[in-house]
Amino acid sequence: MFAKRVFVMASLLLVGSDDQATRLFARALRERFGEIPIVIERKESPWTIVRRRAGKLGWPTALGQLLFILYGRLTAGRHAARIREIMVSSGHRDGPFQEWEIRRVDSVNSEAFLDIVRKESPKVVVVNGTRIISRTILASSRCVFINTHFGITPKYRGVHGGYWSLVENDADKFGVTIHLVDPGVDTGEIIEQILVAPSPEDNFFTYPMLQATAAVPGLLRAVENALAGRIARQRPQGLSKQWYHPTLLAYFLAGLRKGTW
């Protein structure tokens, strides 16, 4: 599926949350570049996320988002078959990290992660699904941090960019942005954007896997170019907005109007 392996030793490091997209990217990177250090960040609890959101959006909205997050966890099994179908049809597979050596940290902004970066001295750090990375971490070495964002920036920054593009009647902005990481929320310079066309079988819970599988070739290109020191980038232009989880009520109303559930 991928080109011949290029072994880059510790020139590449992956840090992400323990989810299907991170495992997908890890397999693709290992297939292309050989064994690489993998660091998994502990996920924040829904309550921690909601308390932080409450300070920005207010408690009614934050609690509505909490209800939606809990609803998503309760109904995850309903979407498993479609997610497997997406992975198989794109030539990928899922599975645990157990056969690999994984290092775990409480936060990507912790001293523990900083120590790993200093020890490994990677040229490129691939990021997926972590907290916003602090200036201290970004300035800790001369390496390039590359993120795969599930939305087209700058219009759909934050979370669930593909979903929100459909809710906003903006289907031609359903896609993925591969970008350099800066201290903002998905505000870094753009390396590549890939558009995706969801099918009627897809919904909020399967959109991310459509985006993740579509992103793999672009991510591999970006990493290869960054390792070779020839990465191209462009500044984000146009309307910029950060998006969050929908509230449970907003999710059901959008589902009735747009069929996005």
mmCIF file of C-alpha atoms in Angstrom:
data_model
loop_
_atom_site.group_PDB
_atom_site.id
_atom_site.type_symbol
_atom_site.label_atom_id
_atom_site.label_comp_id
_atom_site.label_asym_id
_atom_site.label_seq_id
_atom_site.Cartn_x
_atom_site.Cartn_y
_atom_site.Cartn_z
ATOM 1 C CA MET A 1 0.000 0.000 0.000
ATOM 2 C CA PHE A 2 2.809 2.391 0.873
ATOM 3 C CA ALA A 3 6.205 3.004 -0.679
ATOM 4 C CA LYS A 4 9.368 1.257 0.451
ATOM 5 C CA ARG A 5 10.267 1.872 4.077
ATOM 6 C CA VAL A 6 12.728 4.609 4.905
ATOM 7 C CA PHE A 7 14.277 4.067 8.326
ATOM 8 C CA VAL A 8 14.757 7.398 10.018
ATOM 9 C CA MET A 9 15.733 6.241 13.524
ATOM 10 C CA ALA A 10 14.674 8.895 16.057
ATOM 11 C CA SER A 11 14.060 11.619 13.470
ATOM 12 C CA LEU A 12 10.316 11.121 13.861
ATOM 13 C CA LEU A 13 8.062 10.917 16.919
ATOM 14 C CA LEU A 14 4.281 10.491 17.209
ATOM 15 C CA VAL A 15 2.256 11.853 20.120
ATOM 16 C CA GLY A 16 -1.509 11.426 20.344
ATOM 17 C CA SER A 17 -4.511 10.249 22.280
ATOM 18 C CA ASP A 18 -5.331 6.547 22.494
ATOM 19 C CA ASP A 19 -7.928 6.372 19.723
ATOM 20 C CA GLN A 20 -8.500 4.837 16.313
ATOM 21 C CA ALA A 21 -7.087 7.781 14.376
ATOM 22 C CA THR A 22 -3.805 7.752 16.318
ATOM 23 C CA ARG A 23 -3.481 4.002 15.814
ATOM 24 C CA LEU A 24 -4.201 4.451 12.100
ATOM 25 C CA PHE A 25 -1.528 7.140 11.757
ATOM 26 C CA ALA A 26 0.940 5.109 13.819
ATOM 27 C CA ARG A 27 0.593 2.092 11.528
ATOM 28 C CA ALA A 28 0.924 4.211 8.404
ATOM 29 C CA LEU A 29 4.008 6.015 9.736
ATOM 30 C CA ARG A 30 5.643 2.755 10.835
ATOM 31 C CA GLU A 31 4.928 1.169 7.452
ATOM 32 C CA ARG A 32 6.536 4.098 5.679
ATOM 33 C CA PHE A 33 9.383 5.065 8.024
ATOM 34 C CA GLY A 34 10.005 2.042 10.239
ATOM 35 C CA GLU A 35 9.792 1.883 14.026
ATOM 36 C CA ILE A 36 9.266 5.266 15.643
ATOM 37 C CA PRO A 37 8.798 6.453 19.238
ATOM 38 C CA ILE A 38 5.102 6.668 20.155
ATOM 39 C CA VAL A 39 3.808 8.707 23.093
ATOM 40 C CA ILE A 40 0.196 8.504 24.261
ATOM 41 C CA GLU A 41 -1.365 11.339 26.238
ATOM 42 C CA ARG A 42 -3.911 10.550 28.931
ATOM 43 C CA LYS A 43 -7.368 11.725 27.899
ATOM 44 C CA GLU A 44 -9.088 14.377 29.938
ATOM 45 C CA SER A 45 -12.364 13.407 31.576
ATOM 46 C CA PRO A 46 -15.561 14.831 30.057
ATOM 47 C CA TRP A 47 -16.137 16.755 33.285
ATOM 48 C CA THR A 48 -12.720 18.443 33.029
ATOM 49 C CA ILE A 49 -13.461 19.479 29.459
ATOM 50 C CA VAL A 50 -16.883 20.809 30.412
ATOM 51 C CA ARG A 51 -15.586 22.863 33.334
ATOM 52 C CA ARG A 52 -13.082 24.533 31.020
ATOM 53 C CA ARG A 53 -15.752 25.142 28.377
ATOM 54 C CA ALA A 54 -18.102 26.626 30.963
ATOM 55 C CA GLY A 55 -15.661 29.478 31.475
ATOM 56 C CA LYS A 56 -15.834 30.295 27.755
ATOM 57 C CA LEU A 57 -19.361 29.361 26.740
ATOM 58 C CA GLY A 58 -21.384 29.369 29.961
ATOM 59 C CA TRP A 59 -22.696 26.480 32.040
ATOM 60 C CA PRO A 60 -25.928 25.809 30.055
ATOM 61 C CA THR A 61 -23.971 25.234 26.843
ATOM 62 C CA ALA A 62 -21.197 23.316 28.598
ATOM 63 C CA LEU A 63 -23.655 20.976 30.318
ATOM 64 C CA GLY A 64 -25.456 20.434 27.023
ATOM 65 C CA GLN A 65 -22.109 19.428 25.518
ATOM 66 C CA LEU A 66 -21.491 17.049 28.419
ATOM 67 C CA LEU A 67 -24.820 15.356 27.755
ATOM 68 C CA PHE A 68 -23.867 14.978 24.108
ATOM 69 C CA ILE A 69 -20.452 13.472 24.971
ATOM 70 C CA LEU A 70 -22.120 10.942 27.274
ATOM 71 C CA TYR A 71 -24.722 10.146 24.608
ATOM 72 C CA GLY A 72 -21.916 9.486 22.116
ATOM 73 C CA ARG A 73 -20.266 7.035 24.483
ATOM 74 C CA LEU A 74 -23.512 5.186 25.099
ATOM 75 C CA THR A 75 -24.257 4.790 21.384
ATOM 76 C CA ALA A 76 -20.715 4.124 20.091
ATOM 77 C CA GLY A 77 -21.495 0.485 19.295
ATOM 78 C CA ARG A 78 -24.085 1.465 16.698
ATOM 79 C CA HIS A 79 -21.416 2.942 14.440
ATOM 80 C CA ALA A 80 -18.664 0.340 14.822
ATOM 81 C CA ALA A 81 -19.606 -1.636 11.688
ATOM 82 C CA ARG A 82 -19.531 1.430 9.432
ATOM 83 C CA ILE A 83 -16.195 2.542 10.893
ATOM 84 C CA ARG A 84 -14.718 -0.900 10.192
ATOM 85 C CA GLU A 85 -16.085 -0.719 6.651
ATOM 86 C CA ILE A 86 -14.390 2.649 6.105
ATOM 87 C CA MET A 87 -11.073 1.321 7.346
ATOM 88 C CA VAL A 88 -11.218 -1.895 5.319
ATOM 89 C CA SER A 89 -12.294 -0.151 2.119
ATOM 90 C CA SER A 90 -9.361 2.258 2.456
ATOM 91 C CA GLY A 91 -6.877 -0.552 3.066
ATOM 92 C CA HIS A 92 -6.382 -0.005 6.792
ATOM 93 C CA ARG A 93 -7.050 -1.955 9.957
ATOM 94 C CA ASP A 94 -7.473 -1.169 13.629
ATOM 95 C CA GLY A 95 -5.989 -2.851 16.660
ATOM 96 C CA PRO A 96 -4.379 -2.136 20.022
ATOM 97 C CA PHE A 97 -0.936 -0.689 20.607
ATOM 98 C CA GLN A 98 0.017 -3.703 22.728
ATOM 99 C CA GLU A 99 2.620 -5.093 20.338
ATOM 100 C CA TRP A 100 4.536 -1.798 20.326
ATOM 101 C CA GLU A 101 6.565 0.006 22.952
ATOM 102 C CA ILE A 102 4.400 2.918 24.056
ATOM 103 C CA ARG A 103 5.292 5.697 26.456
ATOM 104 C CA ARG A 104 2.451 7.396 28.285
ATOM 105 C CA VAL A 105 2.264 10.898 29.743
ATOM 106 C CA ASP A 106 -0.419 12.780 31.627
ATOM 107 C CA SER A 107 -0.144 15.761 29.281
ATOM 108 C CA VAL A 108 1.687 16.777 26.140
ATOM 109 C CA ASN A 109 2.620 19.904 28.115
ATOM 110 C CA SER A 110 4.229 17.975 30.972
ATOM 111 C CA GLU A 111 7.884 17.762 31.953
ATOM 112 C CA ALA A 112 7.664 14.044 31.172
ATOM 113 C CA PHE A 113 6.879 14.731 27.516
ATOM 114 C CA LEU A 114 9.468 17.482 27.353
ATOM 115 C CA ASP A 115 12.060 15.006 28.620
ATOM 116 C CA ILE A 116 11.097 12.557 25.863
ATOM 117 C CA VAL A 117 11.459 15.234 23.182
ATOM 118 C CA ARG A 118 14.863 16.241 24.521
ATOM 119 C CA LYS A 119 16.029 12.624 24.709
ATOM 120 C CA GLU A 120 14.782 11.578 21.260
ATOM 121 C CA SER A 121 15.666 14.876 19.522
ATOM 122 C CA PRO A 122 13.219 14.230 16.672
ATOM 123 C CA LYS A 123 13.269 16.315 13.526
ATOM 124 C CA VAL A 124 9.487 15.957 13.173
ATOM 125 C CA VAL A 125 6.757 15.403 15.775
ATOM 126 C CA VAL A 126 3.403 14.190 14.441
ATOM 127 C CA VAL A 127 0.489 15.224 16.673
ATOM 128 C CA ASN A 128 -3.031 13.801 16.861
ATOM 129 C CA GLY A 129 -5.816 14.556 19.315
ATOM 130 C CA THR A 130 -3.763 16.059 22.131
ATOM 131 C CA ARG A 131 -4.333 19.136 24.256
ATOM 132 C CA ILE A 132 -3.260 22.467 22.764
ATOM 133 C CA ILE A 133 0.539 22.385 22.881
ATOM 134 C CA SER A 134 2.162 25.120 24.943
ATOM 135 C CA ARG A 135 4.767 27.593 23.722
ATOM 136 C CA THR A 136 7.275 26.008 26.091
ATOM 137 C CA ILE A 137 6.972 22.607 24.423
ATOM 138 C CA LEU A 138 6.985 24.044 20.910
ATOM 139 C CA ALA A 139 10.129 26.029 21.704
ATOM 140 C CA SER A 140 11.840 23.112 23.430
ATOM 141 C CA SER A 141 13.621 21.974 20.305
ATOM 142 C CA ARG A 142 14.075 22.863 16.669
ATOM 143 C CA CYS A 143 11.767 20.089 15.517
ATOM 144 C CA VAL A 144 8.695 20.608 13.332
ATOM 145 C CA PHE A 145 5.308 19.779 14.875
ATOM 146 C CA ILE A 146 2.699 18.584 12.331
ATOM 147 C CA ASN A 147 -0.992 18.133 13.142
ATOM 148 C CA THR A 148 -3.816 16.508 11.183
ATOM 149 C CA HIS A 149 -6.959 18.533 11.842
ATOM 150 C CA PHE A 150 -10.357 17.080 10.988
ATOM 151 C CA GLY A 151 -11.696 20.225 9.376
ATOM 152 C CA ILE A 152 -10.783 22.836 6.803
ATOM 153 C CA THR A 153 -9.009 25.739 8.465
ATOM 154 C CA PRO A 154 -9.287 28.539 9.262
ATOM 155 C CA LYS A 155 -13.076 28.390 8.850
ATOM 156 C CA TYR A 156 -13.542 25.181 10.845
ATOM 157 C CA ARG A 157 -11.005 25.191 13.647
ATOM 158 C CA GLY A 158 -11.589 23.338 16.917
ATOM 159 C CA VAL A 159 -13.452 20.037 16.927
ATOM 160 C CA HIS A 160 -15.745 18.233 14.470
ATOM 161 C CA GLY A 161 -14.971 20.514 11.543
ATOM 162 C CA GLY A 162 -16.491 18.149 8.986
ATOM 163 C CA TYR A 163 -19.753 17.875 10.903
ATOM 164 C CA TRP A 164 -20.045 21.624 11.330
ATOM 165 C CA SER A 165 -19.398 22.258 7.637
ATOM 166 C CA LEU A 166 -22.463 20.126 6.826
ATOM 167 C CA VAL A 167 -24.587 21.798 9.478
ATOM 168 C CA GLU A 168 -23.576 25.154 7.980
ATOM 169 C CA ASN A 169 -24.553 24.052 4.428
ATOM 170 C CA ASP A 170 -20.883 24.201 3.492
ATOM 171 C CA ALA A 171 -20.231 20.651 2.269
ATOM 172 C CA ASP A 172 -17.410 21.755 -0.034
ATOM 173 C CA LYS A 173 -15.435 22.496 3.133
ATOM 174 C CA PHE A 174 -15.727 18.945 4.504
ATOM 175 C CA GLY A 175 -12.192 17.700 4.764
ATOM 176 C CA VAL A 176 -8.850 17.608 6.525
ATOM 177 C CA THR A 177 -6.081 20.138 7.080
ATOM 178 C CA ILE A 178 -2.486 19.062 7.631
ATOM 179 C CA HIS A 179 -0.720 21.994 9.235
ATOM 180 C CA LEU A 180 2.204 23.133 11.320
ATOM 181 C CA VAL A 181 1.429 23.500 15.015
ATOM 182 C CA ASP A 182 1.610 26.880 16.716
ATOM 183 C CA PRO A 183 0.267 27.909 20.156
ATOM 184 C CA GLY A 184 -3.201 28.669 18.759
ATOM 185 C CA VAL A 185 -6.160 26.363 18.131
ATOM 186 C CA ASP A 186 -5.537 24.959 14.636
ATOM 187 C CA THR A 187 -4.107 28.294 13.489
ATOM 188 C CA GLY A 188 -0.770 27.044 12.146
ATOM 189 C CA GLU A 189 0.455 27.394 8.591
ATOM 190 C CA ILE A 190 -1.249 25.000 6.171
ATOM 191 C CA ILE A 191 0.725 22.237 4.480
ATOM 192 C CA GLU A 192 -2.108 20.496 2.632
ATOM 193 C CA GLN A 193 -5.907 20.325 2.635
ATOM 194 C CA ILE A 194 -7.847 17.283 1.455
ATOM 195 C CA LEU A 195 -11.559 17.360 0.683
ATOM 196 C CA VAL A 196 -13.791 14.383 1.503
ATOM 197 C CA ALA A 197 -17.306 13.477 0.358
ATOM 198 C CA PRO A 198 -19.297 11.650 3.070
ATOM 199 C CA SER A 199 -21.926 9.150 1.963
ATOM 200 C CA PRO A 200 -25.550 8.951 3.169
ATOM 201 C CA GLU A 201 -24.424 6.047 5.374
ATOM 202 C CA ASP A 202 -22.176 8.349 7.379
ATOM 203 C CA ASN A 203 -22.940 10.535 10.369
ATOM 204 C CA PHE A 204 -21.333 12.545 13.148
ATOM 205 C CA PHE A 205 -19.661 9.463 14.615
ATOM 206 C CA THR A 206 -18.224 8.091 11.372
ATOM 207 C CA TYR A 207 -17.102 11.376 9.798
ATOM 208 C CA PRO A 208 -13.775 11.415 11.721
ATOM 209 C CA MET A 209 -12.699 8.041 10.330
ATOM 210 C CA LEU A 210 -13.527 9.162 6.789
ATOM 211 C CA GLN A 211 -11.327 12.177 7.388
ATOM 212 C CA ALA A 212 -8.541 10.185 9.054
ATOM 213 C CA THR A 213 -8.215 7.605 6.262
ATOM 214 C CA ALA A 214 -8.300 10.344 3.619
ATOM 215 C CA ALA A 215 -5.550 12.207 5.458
ATOM 216 C CA VAL A 216 -2.976 9.413 5.510
ATOM 217 C CA PRO A 217 -1.327 10.014 2.088
ATOM 218 C CA GLY A 218 -1.062 13.744 2.759
ATOM 219 C CA LEU A 219 0.361 13.174 6.220
ATOM 220 C CA LEU A 220 3.031 10.841 4.828
ATOM 221 C CA ARG A 221 3.943 13.414 2.175
ATOM 222 C CA ALA A 222 4.157 16.165 4.786
ATOM 223 C CA VAL A 223 6.393 14.110 7.071
ATOM 224 C CA GLU A 224 8.685 13.018 4.248
ATOM 225 C CA ASN A 225 9.074 16.606 3.051
ATOM 226 C CA ALA A 226 9.649 17.892 6.580
ATOM 227 C CA LEU A 227 12.340 15.260 7.183
ATOM 228 C CA ALA A 228 13.992 16.344 3.938
ATOM 229 C CA GLY A 229 13.809 20.016 4.932
ATOM 230 C CA ARG A 230 11.658 21.013 1.978
ATOM 231 C CA ILE A 231 8.243 21.441 3.557
ATOM 232 C CA ALA A 232 5.952 24.000 1.891
ATOM 233 C CA ARG A 233 3.330 25.933 3.816
ATOM 234 C CA GLN A 234 0.870 28.788 3.432
ATOM 235 C CA ARG A 235 -0.808 31.132 5.867
ATOM 236 C CA PRO A 236 -4.491 30.461 6.641
ATOM 237 C CA GLN A 237 -6.738 32.988 4.941
ATOM 238 C CA GLY A 238 -10.412 33.895 5.146
ATOM 239 C CA LEU A 239 -13.056 33.567 7.845
ATOM 240 C CA SER A 240 -11.705 31.971 11.009
ATOM 241 C CA LYS A 241 -13.852 30.387 13.707
ATOM 242 C CA GLN A 242 -13.362 27.876 16.504
ATOM 243 C CA TRP A 243 -16.032 25.185 16.923
ATOM 244 C CA TYR A 244 -16.898 22.962 19.867
ATOM 245 C CA HIS A 245 -19.001 19.880 20.556
ATOM 246 C CA PRO A 246 -22.690 20.405 19.831
ATOM 247 C CA THR A 247 -25.073 20.337 22.749
ATOM 248 C CA LEU A 248 -27.342 17.305 22.835
ATOM 249 C CA LEU A 249 -30.322 19.433 21.780
ATOM 250 C CA ALA A 250 -28.407 21.075 18.925
ATOM 251 C CA TYR A 251 -27.235 17.663 17.729
ATOM 252 C CA PHE A 252 -30.786 16.305 17.509
ATOM 253 C CA LEU A 253 -32.128 19.453 15.847
ATOM 254 C CA ALA A 254 -29.322 19.365 13.253
ATOM 255 C CA GLY A 255 -29.965 15.669 12.707
ATOM 256 C CA LEU A 256 -33.612 16.346 11.927
ATOM 257 C CA ARG A 257 -32.764 19.163 9.517
ATOM 258 C CA LYS A 258 -29.539 17.898 7.924
ATOM 259 C CA GLY A 259 -29.468 14.144 8.500
ATOM 260 C CA THR A 260 -26.089 14.440 10.234
ATOM 261 C CA TRP A 261 -26.872 11.914 12.972
#
